[in-house]
Coordinates of C-alpha atoms and ligand atoms in Angstrom, one line a residue:
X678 CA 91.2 103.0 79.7
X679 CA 87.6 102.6 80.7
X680 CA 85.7 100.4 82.9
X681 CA 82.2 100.1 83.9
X682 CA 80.5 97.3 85.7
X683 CA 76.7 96.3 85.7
X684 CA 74.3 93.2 85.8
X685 CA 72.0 91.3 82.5
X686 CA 72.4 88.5 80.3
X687 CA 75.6 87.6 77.8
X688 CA 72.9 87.0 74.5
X689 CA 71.6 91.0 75.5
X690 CA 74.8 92.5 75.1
X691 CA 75.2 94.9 72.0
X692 CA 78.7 95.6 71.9
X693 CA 81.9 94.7 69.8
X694 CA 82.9 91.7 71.8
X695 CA 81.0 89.2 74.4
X696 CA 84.1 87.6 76.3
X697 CA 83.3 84.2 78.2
X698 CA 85.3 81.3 80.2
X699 CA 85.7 77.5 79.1
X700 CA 87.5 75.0 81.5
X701 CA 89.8 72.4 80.8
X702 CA 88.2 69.7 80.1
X703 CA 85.8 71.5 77.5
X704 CA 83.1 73.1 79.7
X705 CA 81.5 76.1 79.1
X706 CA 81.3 78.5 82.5
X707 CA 77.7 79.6 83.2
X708 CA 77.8 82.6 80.9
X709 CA 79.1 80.8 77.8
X710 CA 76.1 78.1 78.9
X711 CA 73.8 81.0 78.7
X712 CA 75.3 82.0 75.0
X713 CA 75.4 78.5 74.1
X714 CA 71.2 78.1 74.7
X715 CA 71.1 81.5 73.4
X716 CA 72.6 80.4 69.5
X717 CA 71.0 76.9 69.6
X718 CA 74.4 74.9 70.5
X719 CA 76.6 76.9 68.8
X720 CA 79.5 77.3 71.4
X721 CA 79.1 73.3 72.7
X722 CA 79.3 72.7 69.0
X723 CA 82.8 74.3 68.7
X724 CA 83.9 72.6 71.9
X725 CA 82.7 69.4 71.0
X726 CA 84.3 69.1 67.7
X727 CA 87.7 70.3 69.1
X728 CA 88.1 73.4 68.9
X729 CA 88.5 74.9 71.8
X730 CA 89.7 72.0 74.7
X731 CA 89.6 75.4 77.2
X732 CA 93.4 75.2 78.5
X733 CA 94.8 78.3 80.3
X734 CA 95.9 80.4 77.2
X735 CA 94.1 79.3 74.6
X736 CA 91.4 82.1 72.7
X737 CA 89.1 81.4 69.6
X738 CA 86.7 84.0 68.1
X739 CA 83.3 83.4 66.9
X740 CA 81.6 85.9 64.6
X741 CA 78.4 87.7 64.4
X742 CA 75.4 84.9 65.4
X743 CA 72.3 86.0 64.2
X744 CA 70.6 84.9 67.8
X745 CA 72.8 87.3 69.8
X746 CA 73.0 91.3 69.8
X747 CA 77.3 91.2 70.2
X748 CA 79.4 91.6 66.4
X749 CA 81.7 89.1 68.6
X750 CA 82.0 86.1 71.0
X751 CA 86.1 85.7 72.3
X752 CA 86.2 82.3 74.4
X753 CA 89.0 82.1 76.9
X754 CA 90.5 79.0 78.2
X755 CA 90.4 79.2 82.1
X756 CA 92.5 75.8 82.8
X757 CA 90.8 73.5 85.3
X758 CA 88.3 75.0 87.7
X759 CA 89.0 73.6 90.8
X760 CA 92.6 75.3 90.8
X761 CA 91.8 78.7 89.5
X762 CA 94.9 80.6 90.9
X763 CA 95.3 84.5 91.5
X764 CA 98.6 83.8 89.0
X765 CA 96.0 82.2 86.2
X766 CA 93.4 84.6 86.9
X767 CA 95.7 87.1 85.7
X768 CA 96.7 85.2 83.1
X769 CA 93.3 84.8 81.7
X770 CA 92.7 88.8 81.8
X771 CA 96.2 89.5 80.0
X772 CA 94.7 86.9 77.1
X773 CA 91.8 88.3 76.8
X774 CA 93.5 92.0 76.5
X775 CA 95.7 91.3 74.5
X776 CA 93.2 89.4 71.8
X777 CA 91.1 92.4 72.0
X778 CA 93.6 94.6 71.1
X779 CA 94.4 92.8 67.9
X780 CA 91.1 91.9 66.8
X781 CA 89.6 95.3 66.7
X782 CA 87.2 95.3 69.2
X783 CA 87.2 98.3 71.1
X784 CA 84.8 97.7 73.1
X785 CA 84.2 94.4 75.2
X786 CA 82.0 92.8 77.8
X787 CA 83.5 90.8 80.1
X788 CA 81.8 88.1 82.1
X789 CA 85.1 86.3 83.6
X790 CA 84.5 88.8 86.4
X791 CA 82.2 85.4 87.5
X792 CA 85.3 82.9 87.1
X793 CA 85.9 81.3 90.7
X794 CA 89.2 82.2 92.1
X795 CA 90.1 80.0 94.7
X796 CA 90.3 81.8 98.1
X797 CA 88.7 85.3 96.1
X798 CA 85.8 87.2 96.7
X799 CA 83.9 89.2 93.7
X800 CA 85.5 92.4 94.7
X801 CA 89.0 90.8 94.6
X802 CA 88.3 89.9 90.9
X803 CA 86.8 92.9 89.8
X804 CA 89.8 94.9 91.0
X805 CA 92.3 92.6 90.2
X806 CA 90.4 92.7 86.7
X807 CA 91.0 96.1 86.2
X808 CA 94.8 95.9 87.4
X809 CA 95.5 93.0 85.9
X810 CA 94.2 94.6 82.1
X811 CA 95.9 97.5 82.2
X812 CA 99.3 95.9 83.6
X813 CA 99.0 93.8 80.3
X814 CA 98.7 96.8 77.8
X815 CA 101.5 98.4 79.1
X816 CA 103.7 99.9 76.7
X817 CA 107.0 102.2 77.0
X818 CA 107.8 103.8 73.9
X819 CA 108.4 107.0 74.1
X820 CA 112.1 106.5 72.8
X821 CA 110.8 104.6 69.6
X822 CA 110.3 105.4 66.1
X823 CA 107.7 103.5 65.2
X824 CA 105.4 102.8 67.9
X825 CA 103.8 99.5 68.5
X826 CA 100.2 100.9 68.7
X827 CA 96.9 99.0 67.8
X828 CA 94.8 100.3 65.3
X829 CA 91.6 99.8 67.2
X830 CA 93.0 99.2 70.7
X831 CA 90.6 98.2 73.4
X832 CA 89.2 101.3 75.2
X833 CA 86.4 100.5 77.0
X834 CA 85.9 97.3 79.2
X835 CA 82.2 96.3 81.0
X836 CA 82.7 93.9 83.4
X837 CA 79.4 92.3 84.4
X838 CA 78.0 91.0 88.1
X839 CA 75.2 88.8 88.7
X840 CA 73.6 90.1 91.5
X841 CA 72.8 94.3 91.0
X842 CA 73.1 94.4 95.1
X843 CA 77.3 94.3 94.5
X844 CA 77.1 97.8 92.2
X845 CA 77.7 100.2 94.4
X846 CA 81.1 97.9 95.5
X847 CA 82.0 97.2 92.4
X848 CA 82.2 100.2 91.3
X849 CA 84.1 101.0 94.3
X850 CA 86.9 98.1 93.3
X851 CA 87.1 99.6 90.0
X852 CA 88.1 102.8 91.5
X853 CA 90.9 100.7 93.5
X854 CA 92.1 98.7 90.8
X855 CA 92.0 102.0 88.4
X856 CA 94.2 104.2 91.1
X857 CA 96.7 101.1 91.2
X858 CA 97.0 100.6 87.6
X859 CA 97.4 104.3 87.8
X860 CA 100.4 103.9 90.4
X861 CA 102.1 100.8 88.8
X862 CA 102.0 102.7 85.3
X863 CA 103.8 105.6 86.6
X864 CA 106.4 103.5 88.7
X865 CA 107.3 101.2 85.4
X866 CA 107.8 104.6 83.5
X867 CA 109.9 106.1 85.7
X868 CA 112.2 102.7 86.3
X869 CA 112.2 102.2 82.7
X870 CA 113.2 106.1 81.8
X871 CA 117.2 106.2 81.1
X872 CA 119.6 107.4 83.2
X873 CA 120.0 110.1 81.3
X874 CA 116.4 111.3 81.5
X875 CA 115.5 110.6 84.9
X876 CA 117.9 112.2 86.9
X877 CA 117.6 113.9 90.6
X878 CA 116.4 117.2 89.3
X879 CA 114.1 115.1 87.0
X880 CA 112.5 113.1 89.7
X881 CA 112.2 116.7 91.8
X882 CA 110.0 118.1 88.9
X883 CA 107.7 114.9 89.3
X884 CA 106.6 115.6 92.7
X885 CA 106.1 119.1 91.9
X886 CA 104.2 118.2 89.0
X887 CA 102.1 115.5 91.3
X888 CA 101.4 118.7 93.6
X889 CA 100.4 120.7 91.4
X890 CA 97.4 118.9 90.9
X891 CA 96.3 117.4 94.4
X892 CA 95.7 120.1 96.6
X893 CA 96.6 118.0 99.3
X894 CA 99.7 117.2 99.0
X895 CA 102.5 119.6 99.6
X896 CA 106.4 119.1 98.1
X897 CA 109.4 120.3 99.2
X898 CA 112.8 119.5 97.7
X899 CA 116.2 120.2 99.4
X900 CA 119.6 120.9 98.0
X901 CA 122.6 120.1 98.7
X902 CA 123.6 123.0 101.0
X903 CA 120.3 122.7 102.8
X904 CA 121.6 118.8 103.4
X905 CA 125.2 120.6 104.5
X906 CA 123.2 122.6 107.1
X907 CA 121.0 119.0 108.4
X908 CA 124.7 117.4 108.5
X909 CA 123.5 114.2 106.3
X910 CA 127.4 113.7 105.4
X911 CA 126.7 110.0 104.5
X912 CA 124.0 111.3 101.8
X913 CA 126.4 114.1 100.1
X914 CA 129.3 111.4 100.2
X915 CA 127.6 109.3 97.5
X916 CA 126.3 112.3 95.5
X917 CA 130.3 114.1 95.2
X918 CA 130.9 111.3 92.6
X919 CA 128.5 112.9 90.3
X920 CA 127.9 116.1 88.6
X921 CA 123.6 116.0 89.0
X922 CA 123.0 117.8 92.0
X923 CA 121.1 115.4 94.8
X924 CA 118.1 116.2 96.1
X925 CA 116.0 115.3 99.4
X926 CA 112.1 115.1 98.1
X927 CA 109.6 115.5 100.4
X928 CA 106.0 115.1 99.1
X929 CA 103.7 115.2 101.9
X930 CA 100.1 114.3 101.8
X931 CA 97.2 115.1 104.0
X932 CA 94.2 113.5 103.7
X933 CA 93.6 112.4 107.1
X934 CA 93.1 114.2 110.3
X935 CA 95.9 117.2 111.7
X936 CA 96.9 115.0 114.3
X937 CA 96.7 111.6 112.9
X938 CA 100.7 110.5 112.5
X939 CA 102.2 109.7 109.3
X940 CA 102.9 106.8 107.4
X941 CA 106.2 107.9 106.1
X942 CA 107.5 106.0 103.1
X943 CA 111.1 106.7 102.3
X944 CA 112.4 105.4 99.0
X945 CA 115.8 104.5 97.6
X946 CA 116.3 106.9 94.5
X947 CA 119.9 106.4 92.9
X948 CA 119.2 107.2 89.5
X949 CA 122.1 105.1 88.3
X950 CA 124.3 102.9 90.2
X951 CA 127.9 102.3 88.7
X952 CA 129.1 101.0 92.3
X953 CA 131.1 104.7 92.2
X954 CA 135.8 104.1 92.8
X955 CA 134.4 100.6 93.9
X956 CA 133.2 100.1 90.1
X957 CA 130.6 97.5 89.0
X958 CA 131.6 94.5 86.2
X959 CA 130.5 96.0 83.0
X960 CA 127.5 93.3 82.1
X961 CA 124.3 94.5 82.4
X962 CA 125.2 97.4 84.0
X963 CA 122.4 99.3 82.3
X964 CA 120.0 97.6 84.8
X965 CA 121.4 100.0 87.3
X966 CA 119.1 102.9 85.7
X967 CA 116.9 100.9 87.6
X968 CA 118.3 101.4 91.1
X969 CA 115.8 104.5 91.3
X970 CA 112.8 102.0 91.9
X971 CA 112.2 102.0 95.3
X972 CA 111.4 106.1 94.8
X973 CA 109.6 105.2 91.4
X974 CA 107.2 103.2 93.8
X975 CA 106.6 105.6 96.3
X976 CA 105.6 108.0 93.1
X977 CA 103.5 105.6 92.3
X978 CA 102.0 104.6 95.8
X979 CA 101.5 108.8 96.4
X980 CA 99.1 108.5 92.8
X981 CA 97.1 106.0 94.3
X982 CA 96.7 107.6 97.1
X983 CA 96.1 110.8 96.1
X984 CA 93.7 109.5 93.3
X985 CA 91.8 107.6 95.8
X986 CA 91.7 110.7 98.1
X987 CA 92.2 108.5 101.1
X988 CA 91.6 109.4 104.5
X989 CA 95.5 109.8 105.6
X990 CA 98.5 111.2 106.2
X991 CA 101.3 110.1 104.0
X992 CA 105.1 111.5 103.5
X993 CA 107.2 110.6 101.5
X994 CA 110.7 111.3 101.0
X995 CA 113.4 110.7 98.3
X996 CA 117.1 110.7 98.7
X997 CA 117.8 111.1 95.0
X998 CA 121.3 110.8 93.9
X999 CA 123.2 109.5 91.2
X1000 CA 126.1 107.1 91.9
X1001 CA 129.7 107.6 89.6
X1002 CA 133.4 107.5 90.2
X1003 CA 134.7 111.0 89.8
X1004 CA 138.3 112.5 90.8
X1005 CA 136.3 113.7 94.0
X1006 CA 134.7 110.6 94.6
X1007 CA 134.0 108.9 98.1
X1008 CA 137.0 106.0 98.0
X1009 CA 137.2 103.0 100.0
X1010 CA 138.2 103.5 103.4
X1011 CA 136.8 107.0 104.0
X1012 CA 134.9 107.8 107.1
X1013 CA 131.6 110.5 107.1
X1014 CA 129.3 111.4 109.7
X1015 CA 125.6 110.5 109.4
X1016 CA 122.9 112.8 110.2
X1017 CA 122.5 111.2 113.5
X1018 CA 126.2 111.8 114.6
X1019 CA 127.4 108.1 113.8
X1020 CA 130.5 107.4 112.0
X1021 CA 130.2 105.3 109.0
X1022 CA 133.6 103.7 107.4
X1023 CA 132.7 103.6 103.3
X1024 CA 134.9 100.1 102.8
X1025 CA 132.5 99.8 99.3
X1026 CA 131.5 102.6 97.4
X1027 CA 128.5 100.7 95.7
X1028 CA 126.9 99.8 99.1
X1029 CA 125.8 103.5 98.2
X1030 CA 121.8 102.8 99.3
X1031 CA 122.4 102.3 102.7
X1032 CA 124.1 105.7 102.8
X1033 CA 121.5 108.0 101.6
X1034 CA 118.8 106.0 103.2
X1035 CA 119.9 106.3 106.7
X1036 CA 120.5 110.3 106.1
X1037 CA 116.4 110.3 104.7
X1038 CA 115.5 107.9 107.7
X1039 CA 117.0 110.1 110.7
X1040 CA 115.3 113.1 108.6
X1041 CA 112.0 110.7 109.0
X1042 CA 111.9 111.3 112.9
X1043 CA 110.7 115.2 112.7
X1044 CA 107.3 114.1 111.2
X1045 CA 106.5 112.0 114.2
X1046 CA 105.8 108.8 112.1
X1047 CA 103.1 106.4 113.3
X1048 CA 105.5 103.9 110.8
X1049 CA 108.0 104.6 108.5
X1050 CA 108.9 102.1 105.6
X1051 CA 111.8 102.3 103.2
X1052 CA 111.8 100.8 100.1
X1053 CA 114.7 100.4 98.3
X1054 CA 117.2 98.2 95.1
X1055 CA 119.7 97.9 98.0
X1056 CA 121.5 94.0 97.8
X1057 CA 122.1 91.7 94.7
X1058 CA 122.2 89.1 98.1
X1059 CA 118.3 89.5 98.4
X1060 CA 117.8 88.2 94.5
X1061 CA 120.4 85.0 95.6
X1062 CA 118.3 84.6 98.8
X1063 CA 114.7 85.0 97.4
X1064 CA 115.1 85.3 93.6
X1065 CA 112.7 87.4 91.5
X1066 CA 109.1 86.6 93.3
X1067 CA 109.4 87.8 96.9
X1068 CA 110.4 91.7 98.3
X1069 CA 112.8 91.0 101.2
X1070 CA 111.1 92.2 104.2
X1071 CA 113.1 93.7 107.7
X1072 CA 111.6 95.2 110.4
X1073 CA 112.2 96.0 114.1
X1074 CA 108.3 96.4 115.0
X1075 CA 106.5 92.4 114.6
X1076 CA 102.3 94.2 113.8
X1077 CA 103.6 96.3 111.1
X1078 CA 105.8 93.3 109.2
X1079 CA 102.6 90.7 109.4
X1080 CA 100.7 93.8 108.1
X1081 CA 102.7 94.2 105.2
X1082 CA 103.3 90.1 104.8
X1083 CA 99.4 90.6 104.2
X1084 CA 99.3 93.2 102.3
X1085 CA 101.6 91.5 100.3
X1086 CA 99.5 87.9 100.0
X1087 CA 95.9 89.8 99.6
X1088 CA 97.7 91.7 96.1
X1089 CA 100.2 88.7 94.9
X1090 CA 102.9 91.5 95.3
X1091 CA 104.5 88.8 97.9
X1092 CA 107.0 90.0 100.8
X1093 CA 109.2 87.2 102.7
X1094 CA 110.5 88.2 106.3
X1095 CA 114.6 87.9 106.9
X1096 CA 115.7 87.9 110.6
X1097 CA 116.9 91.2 112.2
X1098 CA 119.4 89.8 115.1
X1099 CA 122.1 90.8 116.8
X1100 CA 124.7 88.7 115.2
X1101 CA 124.1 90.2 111.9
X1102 CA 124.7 93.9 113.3
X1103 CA 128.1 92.5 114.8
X1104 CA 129.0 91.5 110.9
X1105 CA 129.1 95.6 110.7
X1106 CA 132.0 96.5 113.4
X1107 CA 134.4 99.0 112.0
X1108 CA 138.2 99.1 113.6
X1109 CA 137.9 102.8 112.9
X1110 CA 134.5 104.5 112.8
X1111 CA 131.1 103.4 114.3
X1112 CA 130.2 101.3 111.9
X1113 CA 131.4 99.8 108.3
X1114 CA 129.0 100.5 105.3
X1115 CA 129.3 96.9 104.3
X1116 CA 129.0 93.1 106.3
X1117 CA 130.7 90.9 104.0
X1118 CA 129.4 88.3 101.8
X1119 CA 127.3 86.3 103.9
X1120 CA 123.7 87.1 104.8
X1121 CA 124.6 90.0 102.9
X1122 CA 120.3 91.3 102.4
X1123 CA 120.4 91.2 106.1
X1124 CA 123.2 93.1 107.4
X1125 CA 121.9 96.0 104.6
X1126 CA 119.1 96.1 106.5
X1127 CA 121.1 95.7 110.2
X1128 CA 123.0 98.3 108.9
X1129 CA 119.5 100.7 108.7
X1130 CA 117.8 99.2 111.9
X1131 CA 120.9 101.6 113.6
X1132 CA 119.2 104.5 112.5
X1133 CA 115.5 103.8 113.1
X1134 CA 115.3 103.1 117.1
X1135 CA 113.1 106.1 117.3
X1136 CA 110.3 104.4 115.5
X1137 CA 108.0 101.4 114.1
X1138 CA 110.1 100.4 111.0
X1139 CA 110.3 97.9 108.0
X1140 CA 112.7 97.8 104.9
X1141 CA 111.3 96.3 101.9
X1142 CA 114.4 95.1 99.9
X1143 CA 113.1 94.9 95.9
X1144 CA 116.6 94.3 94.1
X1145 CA 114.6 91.0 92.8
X1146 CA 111.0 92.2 92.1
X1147 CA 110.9 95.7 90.8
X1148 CA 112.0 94.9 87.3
X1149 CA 112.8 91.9 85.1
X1150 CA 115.9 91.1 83.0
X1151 CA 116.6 89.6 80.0
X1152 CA 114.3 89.6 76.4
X1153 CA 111.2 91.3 78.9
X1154 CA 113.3 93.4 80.7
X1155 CA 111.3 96.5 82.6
X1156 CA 109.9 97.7 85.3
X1157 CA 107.3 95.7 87.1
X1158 CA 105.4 98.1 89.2
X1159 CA 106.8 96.3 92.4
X1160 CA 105.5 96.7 95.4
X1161 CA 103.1 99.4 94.8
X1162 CA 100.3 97.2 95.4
X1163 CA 101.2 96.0 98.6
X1164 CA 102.6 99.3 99.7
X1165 CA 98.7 100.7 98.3
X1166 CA 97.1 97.8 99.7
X1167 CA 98.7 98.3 103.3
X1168 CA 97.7 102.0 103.3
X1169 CA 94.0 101.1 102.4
X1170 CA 94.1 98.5 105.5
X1171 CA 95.1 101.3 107.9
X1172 CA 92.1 103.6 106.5
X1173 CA 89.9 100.7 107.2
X1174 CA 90.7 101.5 111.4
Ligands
BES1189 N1 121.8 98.7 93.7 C1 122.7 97.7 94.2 C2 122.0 96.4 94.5 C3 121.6 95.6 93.4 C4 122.5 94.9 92.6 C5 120.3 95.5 93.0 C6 122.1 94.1 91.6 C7 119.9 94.7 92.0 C8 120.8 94.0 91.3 C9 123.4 98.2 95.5 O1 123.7 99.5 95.5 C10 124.7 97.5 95.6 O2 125.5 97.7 94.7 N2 124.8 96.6 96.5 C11 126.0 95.8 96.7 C12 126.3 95.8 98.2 C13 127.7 95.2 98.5 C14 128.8 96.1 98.0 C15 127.8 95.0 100.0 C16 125.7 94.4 96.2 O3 124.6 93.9 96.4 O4 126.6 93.9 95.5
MN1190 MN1 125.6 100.0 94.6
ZN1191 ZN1 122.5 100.8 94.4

């Protein structure tokens, strides 16, 4: 989809649709003011007699006015101005998409780019804009018969400005907000693929299809022997369950200097979680396809990135596995030995995350990481804790967790911090190997990520825990593109230094 921006007048516009604000209690914003003069009252007329009280939600279209060069003019209700939220911001951009797409209008102008968001500067809106559209026309059908498609979708959005100073910016925010649609499209199609599609080898083929065209970023996938030779014993014990072969992606990027250090993002990527001997109750196991996301997001965050060309150096790296009971199955009770030499008892099979993450996070030490970040589906105790609108956030270095807390506020893609201390790591104490894979029932986000802070002591390190936010359940049940904005947002902050 496309987006331009530029400056002039709503009655000027020749195009299919002229799209315009009214607040709750029926008032016109500035631009539908200007339409209103424009058609001699036509819009206050509407208003006035009812038709349009300008509630969050609400749409009506007016047809062709003889005084104005647009075929169409689609009022939106804003809600009350005065508490214009980021939340019905969105919302007002998802109506006005959506309307679009149904009424034919290919192509619109959009002056809600204007609207004042509370706490939001014009750049904010117009990227959010873009994001925000796109998010809404998301579709995945590529398993169904008869698509869902709009005859004469939307293709082409103008988003207008006041002042022509703020072009060359806004421009510049259309390029964000275009790379992060870009990024949250390819994370929700990769969560919402089917187990039986998007398997380890699958996921391997993405990054070498998302090298193939960015000549700066380099992938490299290891196998299961070359995991044998690294010793990551607690990785290969999850994957002897299943019959896909596990693989270690790397995909580095390098946009910024030779010496600057990495970011390194390291994402959880079981391709389906049964919970292996210690099986999972049958109901809604299928959302367990989706236990790949925290790897779908780093996919998504390396588009952006690479998209945007930024100016740094980024790897990231994919335990991929797929987690099933098998005759040769870890079982409850056995010990392996980590990467780093510690002993890990397995007392449950389906605290399987924790287990190829550490593997991937001592692998993280040989690029020298200026941070390194996992992301990963890894505790049904972080949706109790936080439910579905915060990411659970750990970390062992304080700079880097406030920098992704507002990372997290500036894109409404929301982290919460959860405490890291001692106590919790005691919950893990094993009578027979180093540590047990699992802490009990209480605090149970917490002691996952205790349970990971043991093999990150070498470095600056946070665990973004997004059982709760990277999809939805129930009739809208998908991916959500969870947290690649703040994971894209946070990157863009460090280019900023
Ligand atoms: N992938 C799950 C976590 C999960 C469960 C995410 C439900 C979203 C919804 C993870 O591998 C898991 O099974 N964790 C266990 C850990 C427990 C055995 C300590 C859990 O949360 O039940
Ligand atoms: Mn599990
Ligand atoms: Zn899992």
């Amino acid at each position: 989809m496309e987006f331009n921006i530029k400056s002039g007048s709503p009655e000027k516009q020749r195009t299919a649709c002229v799209v315009v604000g009214v607040f709750e209690p029926r008032r016109l914003s500035p631009a539908a003011q200007k339409l209103d003069e424009a058609t001699g009252g036509a819009l206050s007329t509407l208003v006035r007699r009812g038709d349009m009280e300008g509630k969050l939600g609400q749409t009506l279209l007016f047809h062709g006015h003889s005084d104005v060069l647009c075929d169409r003019i689609l009022l939106i209700g804003c809600g009350r101005e005065r508490d214009l939220s980021d939340k019905q911001y969105r919302q007002i951009m998802a109506t006005a998409a959506k309307t679009l797409n149904e009424t034919g209008s290919m192509e619109a102008v959009y002056y809600l780019t204007e609207l004042p968001v509370k706490g939001r500067d014009l750049m904010w809106r117009i990227r959010t804009a873009v994001e925000a559209t796109r998010h809404s026309l998301y579709r995945f059908e590529q398993f169904k018969s008869n698509k869902d498609t709009a005859r004469r979708p939307l293709r082409k959005v103008i988003l207008t400005i006041s002042n022509r100073r703020d072009l060359t910016d806004g421009e510049k925010a259309i390029r964000v907000g275009q790379a992060l649609a870009e990024g949250m499209k390819q994370t929700r199609n990769l969560g919402n693929l089917p187990g039986n599609v998007c398997t380890p080898s699958y996921l391997a083929d993405q990054a070498h299809s998302l090298a193939s065209i960015n000549p700066k970023l380099d992938v490299e996938v290891l196998e299961e022997k070359d995991m044998e030779k690294l010793g990551m014993g607690s990785l290969l014990s999850v994957a002897r369950g299943s019959r896909q072969p596990a693989k270690l992606i790397t995909m580095n990027y390098q946009g910024g200097e030779k010496g600057d250090k990495p970011i390194v993002l390291v994402g959880k990527g079981v391709t389906f979680d049964s919970g292996g001997i210690s099986i999972k109750p049958g109901a809604a196991m299928d959302e367990m396809k989706y236990d790949m996301c925290g790897a779908a997001s780093v996919f998504g965050t390396m588009t952006a990135i690479t998209e945007l060309q930024l100016p740094v150096n980024v790897v990231a790296l994919v335990p991929a596995t797929e987690n099933l009971p098998d005759g040769d199955a870890s079982k409850p009770g056995d010990i392996v030995t980590s990467m780093s030499g510690q002993t890990i008892e397995i007392l449950n099979t389906d605290a399987e995350g924790r287990l190829i993450l550490c593997d991937a996070l001592s692998y993280a030490e040989r690029y020298d990481p200026a941070v390194v970040i996992d992301i990963a589906t890894l505790t049904g105790a972080c949706v109790i804790a936080l439910g579905n609108h915060a990411t659970g956030l750990i970390s062992n270095h304080h700079p880097l967790a406030n920098d992704l807390l507002q990372a997290g506020k500036a894109t409404g893609d929301r982290a919460w911090e959860l405490p890291l201390w001692d106590e919790y790591e005691e919950q893990l104490d094993s009578n027979f190997a180093d540590m047990a894979n699992i802490g009990g029932r209480e605090g149970g986000a917490i002691t996952a990520g205790a349970f990971l802070s043991k093999f990150t002591k070498k470095y600056h390190w946070a665990h973004l825990d997004i059982a709760g936010t990277a999809w939805l359940s129930g009739k809208q049940k998908g991916a959500t593109g969870r947290p690649v904005p703040l994971l894209v947002q946070y990157i863009l902050d460090k280019c900023k230094h």
